[in-house]
Coordinates of C-alpha atoms in Angstrom, one line a residue:
X180 CA 4.1 17.6 -3.1
X181 CA 5.8 14.2 -3.3
X182 CA 3.7 11.1 -3.8
X183 CA 5.5 9.8 -0.7
X184 CA 4.8 12.8 1.5
X185 CA 3.7 11.8 5.0
X186 CA 4.2 8.1 4.3
X187 CA 5.8 6.1 7.1
X188 CA 9.0 4.3 6.3
X189 CA 10.7 1.9 8.7
X190 CA 14.5 1.4 8.1
X191 CA 16.7 -1.0 9.9
X192 CA 20.4 -0.4 10.2
X193 CA 19.7 3.3 9.8
X194 CA 22.8 4.9 11.3
X195 CA 25.3 4.3 8.5
X196 CA 25.9 3.3 4.9
X197 CA 22.9 2.3 2.8
X198 CA 20.4 2.6 5.7
X199 CA 21.4 6.2 6.5
X200 CA 21.3 7.1 2.8
X201 CA 17.8 5.6 2.5
X202 CA 16.7 7.7 5.5
X203 CA 18.0 10.8 3.8
X204 CA 16.4 9.9 0.4
X205 CA 13.0 9.2 1.9
X206 CA 13.2 12.3 4.2
X207 CA 13.7 14.5 1.2
X208 CA 10.4 13.1 -0.2
X209 CA 8.6 14.2 3.0
X210 CA 8.3 10.7 4.6
X211 CA 8.1 10.2 8.3
X212 CA 10.7 7.8 9.5
X213 CA 11.0 5.0 12.0
X214 CA 14.8 4.5 12.4
X215 CA 16.1 1.3 13.9
X216 CA 19.7 0.8 14.9
X217 CA 22.0 -0.4 17.7
X218 CA 24.2 2.6 18.0
X219 CA 22.6 5.0 20.5
X220 CA 25.1 7.8 19.9
X221 CA 24.2 8.0 16.3
X222 CA 20.5 7.2 16.0
X223 CA 19.1 10.2 17.9
X224 CA 21.5 12.7 16.2
X225 CA 20.5 11.5 12.7
X226 CA 16.8 11.6 13.6
X227 CA 17.0 15.1 14.9
X228 CA 19.1 16.3 11.9
X229 CA 16.5 14.9 9.5
X230 CA 13.6 16.3 11.3
X231 CA 15.2 19.8 11.3
X232 CA 16.4 19.7 7.7
X233 CA 13.2 18.3 6.1
X234 CA 10.4 19.2 8.5
X235 CA 9.4 15.5 9.0
X236 CA 8.6 13.4 12.0
X237 CA 10.9 10.6 13.2
X238 CA 10.9 7.9 15.7
X239 CA 14.3 6.5 16.7
X240 CA 14.4 3.1 18.3
X241 CA 17.6 1.5 19.7
X242 CA 17.1 -2.1 18.8
X243 CA 19.2 -5.2 18.0
X244 CA 17.2 -7.1 15.4
X245 CA 18.8 -10.3 16.4
X246 CA 16.7 -10.4 19.6
X247 CA 13.2 -11.5 18.7
X248 CA 11.6 -10.7 22.1
X249 CA 13.0 -7.1 21.9
X250 CA 11.9 -6.7 18.3
X251 CA 8.4 -7.9 19.3
X252 CA 8.2 -5.6 22.3
X253 CA 9.5 -2.6 20.3
X254 CA 6.9 -2.9 17.6
X255 CA 4.0 -3.9 19.8
X256 CA 4.6 -0.7 21.8
X257 CA 4.5 1.6 18.8
X258 CA 1.7 4.3 19.1
X259 CA -1.2 3.5 16.8
X260 CA -0.4 6.2 14.3
X261 CA 3.1 4.9 13.9
X262 CA 1.8 1.4 13.1
X263 CA 0.5 2.5 9.7
X264 CA 3.8 1.6 8.1
X265 CA 3.9 2.0 4.3
X266 CA 7.4 0.9 3.6
X267 CA 9.8 -1.5 5.4
X268 CA 13.4 -1.3 4.3
X269 CA 15.2 -4.4 5.7
X270 CA 18.7 -3.1 5.5
X271 CA 20.4 -4.3 8.7
X272 CA 23.1 -6.7 7.7
X273 CA 26.9 -7.3 7.7
X274 CA 29.8 -9.5 6.7
X275 CA 32.3 -10.8 9.3
X276 CA 35.6 -12.4 8.3
X277 CA 37.0 -13.6 5.0
X278 CA 38.2 -17.1 5.5
X279 CA 38.0 -20.5 3.9
X280 CA 35.1 -22.4 5.4
X281 CA 37.4 -24.8 7.2
X282 CA 39.1 -21.8 8.9
X283 CA 36.0 -19.8 9.6
X284 CA 35.2 -18.3 13.0
X285 CA 31.9 -19.8 14.4
X286 CA 31.1 -16.5 16.1
X287 CA 31.3 -14.7 12.7
X288 CA 28.9 -17.2 11.2
X289 CA 26.4 -16.8 14.0
X290 CA 26.5 -13.0 13.8
X291 CA 25.9 -13.0 10.1
X292 CA 23.1 -15.6 10.2
X293 CA 21.5 -13.9 13.2
X294 CA 21.6 -10.5 11.6
X295 CA 21.2 -11.0 7.9
X296 CA 18.6 -13.8 8.0
X297 CA 17.0 -14.1 11.4
X298 CA 16.9 -10.3 12.0
X299 CA 15.2 -9.8 8.7
X300 CA 12.7 -12.5 9.6
X301 CA 12.0 -11.2 13.0
X302 CA 11.3 -7.6 11.8
X303 CA 9.3 -8.8 8.8
X304 CA 7.2 -11.1 11.0
X305 CA 6.1 -8.2 13.2
X306 CA 5.6 -5.6 10.4
X307 CA 3.7 -7.7 7.8
X308 CA 0.6 -8.2 10.0
X309 CA 0.4 -4.4 10.5
X310 CA 0.6 -3.9 6.7
X311 CA -2.1 -6.5 6.2
X312 CA -4.3 -4.8 8.7
X313 CA -3.7 -1.5 6.9
X314 CA -4.6 -3.1 3.5
X315 CA -1.3 -2.1 1.8
X316 CA 2.5 -1.9 2.2
X317 CA 5.8 -2.5 0.5
X318 CA 8.7 -4.5 1.8
X319 CA 12.1 -3.7 0.2
X320 CA 15.0 -6.0 1.2
X321 CA 18.6 -5.0 0.8
X322 CA 20.3 -8.1 -0.7
X323 CA 23.5 -8.4 -2.5
X324 CA 25.1 -9.7 -5.7
X325 CA 26.5 -12.3 -3.2
X326 CA 23.0 -13.7 -3.2
X327 CA 23.2 -14.6 -6.8
X328 CA 26.8 -15.6 -7.2
X329 CA 29.3 -16.9 -4.6
X330 CA 33.0 -15.8 -4.4
X331 CA 36.1 -17.3 -2.8
X332 CA 35.9 -17.1 1.1
X333 CA 32.4 -15.6 0.9
X334 CA 30.8 -18.9 2.0
X335 CA 28.5 -18.0 4.9
X336 CA 27.9 -14.4 4.0
X337 CA 26.9 -15.5 0.5
X338 CA 24.6 -18.1 2.0
X339 CA 22.8 -15.5 4.1
X340 CA 22.3 -13.3 1.0
X341 CA 21.0 -16.3 -1.0
X342 CA 18.6 -16.7 1.9
X343 CA 17.5 -13.1 1.6
X344 CA 16.9 -13.7 -2.1
X345 CA 14.8 -16.8 -1.4
X346 CA 12.8 -15.1 1.4
X347 CA 12.0 -12.1 -0.8
X348 CA 10.5 -14.4 -3.4
X349 CA 8.7 -16.4 -0.8
X350 CA 7.3 -13.4 1.0
X351 CA 6.0 -12.0 -2.3
X352 CA 4.0 -15.2 -2.9
X353 CA 2.7 -15.3 0.7
X354 CA 1.3 -11.8 0.5
X355 CA 0.2 -11.8 -3.2
X356 CA -3.4 -11.4 -2.2
X357 CA -2.8 -8.7 0.5
X358 CA -2.0 -5.7 -1.7
X359 CA 1.6 -5.7 -0.4
X360 CA 4.6 -5.3 -2.7
X361 CA 7.9 -7.0 -2.2
X362 CA 11.2 -6.0 -3.8
X363 CA 14.9 -6.6 -3.4
X364 CA 17.8 -4.3 -4.2
X365 CA 21.0 -6.2 -4.6
X366 CA 24.2 -4.1 -4.8
X367 CA 27.7 -5.2 -5.7
X368 CA 30.7 -3.2 -4.4
X369 CA 29.5 -0.3 -2.3
X370 CA 32.0 1.8 -0.3
X371 CA 30.5 2.0 3.2
X372 CA 31.6 0.7 6.6
X373 CA 30.8 -2.8 5.2
X374 CA 34.4 -3.8 4.6
X375 CA 35.7 -2.1 7.8
X376 CA 33.3 -4.3 9.7
X377 CA 34.2 -7.4 7.7
X378 CA 37.9 -6.9 8.5
X379 CA 37.3 -6.0 12.2
X380 CA 38.4 -2.4 11.8
X381 CA 41.5 -3.0 9.6
X382 CA 41.3 0.2 7.5
X383 CA 44.0 -0.7 5.1
X384 CA 42.4 -4.1 4.3
X385 CA 39.0 -2.4 3.9
X386 CA 40.4 0.3 1.6
X387 CA 42.2 -2.3 -0.6
X388 CA 38.8 -3.8 -1.6
X389 CA 38.0 -0.7 -3.6
X390 CA 41.5 0.0 -5.0
X391 CA 41.6 1.0 -8.6
X392 CA 37.8 1.2 -9.1
X393 CA 35.0 3.7 -8.5
X394 CA 32.6 1.7 -6.3
X395 CA 29.0 2.5 -5.7
X396 CA 28.1 5.0 -3.1
X397 CA 25.4 4.4 -0.5
X398 CA 23.3 7.1 -2.2
X399 CA 23.3 5.1 -5.5
X400 CA 21.7 2.1 -3.7
X401 CA 19.2 4.4 -1.9
X402 CA 18.2 5.9 -5.3
X403 CA 17.4 2.3 -6.4
X404 CA 15.3 1.7 -3.3
X405 CA 13.5 5.0 -3.9
X406 CA 12.8 4.0 -7.5
X407 CA 11.1 0.8 -6.2
X408 CA 9.0 2.8 -3.8
X409 CA 7.9 5.4 -6.4
X410 CA 6.3 3.0 -8.8
X411 CA 2.5 3.3 -9.3
X412 CA 0.2 0.9 -7.4
X413 CA 0.0 -1.7 -10.2
X414 CA 3.8 -2.0 -10.6
X415 CA 6.1 -4.1 -8.5
X416 CA 9.8 -4.0 -9.0
X417 CA 10.8 -7.5 -8.1
X418 CA 14.6 -7.1 -8.2
X419 CA 17.3 -4.6 -9.0
X420 CA 20.9 -5.7 -9.3
X421 CA 23.2 -2.7 -9.2
X422 CA 27.0 -2.7 -9.6
X423 CA 29.8 -0.3 -10.4
X424 CA 30.4 0.0 -14.1
X425 CA 33.8 -1.7 -13.5
X426 CA 32.2 -4.8 -11.9
X427 CA 30.8 -7.5 -14.2
X428 CA 30.5 -10.2 -11.5
X429 CA 31.6 -11.0 -8.0
X430 CA 35.0 -12.0 -9.4
X431 CA 35.3 -10.0 -12.6
X432 CA 36.4 -6.5 -11.7
X433 CA 38.4 -4.1 -13.9
X434 CA 40.9 -2.1 -11.8
X435 CA 42.9 0.7 -13.2

C-alpha cells in the first residue's frame, strides 16, 4: 500500500495540463482528490474516470479561484471528513499575451494577477487554517522558471511567478512551527494548453514555441510534485527547478 493511500489532495486547475497530470499521479497512489476547476464539462468527467480507474473518492468543485467570496464559500461548505486536507497543489495559473509592457493589454494583466497571485492567496488562506487545525499538511505551489529569470515580453507573467516564489518562501516561514511543509515546483517549457491560452487559441503560434525541441510533458512535472509529497516527515523539498534537457535558461534553448 502506498504511503499516500487515503490521503486527501486538493488540486486547483485540475482539468488540463499539469493539474490533470497531478490528479492522475496522486490517484495512482490511492489518494482521494478534491478537484477544483472552472470547466464544468471536464471536471466531472475527469473525477468519474479517476474514481473508476483507481477506486478512489473524488469531490469535484466548479470554482473560479479569482473570486474570494466563492472560494471561501466552497471550502467552508466542505463536509468535515473532506476538510482533513493533507496536500494542497496550487496549480491554477496562466499567461495571457506576449507584448512589450507599453503595448500590453490591461485585461491580460488583470487576469494573470488575479489568477496566478490572488487566486493562490485566496485558496491558501482558506486551506492553511484547516491544515493547522489538523496538525499537519503540505502546500506545493506550481511556479515557473519565469519566477527566477525574466524574458522578453514576459513582463507581467514573470512578475506573477516571482510573486509565487516569494509567497512560497514567506508561507514556509509563517507555518514553520505548524508541522506544515511548503514546496515549489518550477518548470520551464512544458507542452500543455499554456501557450494556446497565451496566444488566445492561435494553434500555429502555440506550436512554434516548442519547435525543434522535446519539451517537458505535464507528467514530468507531476512526477516532481509527487517526489515532494513522498518525502519522509523530516524532509522538506523547498524548490525543484525542472526544464527540458535542451533549455538552459529562459532565453538559451537549443533547437534542432
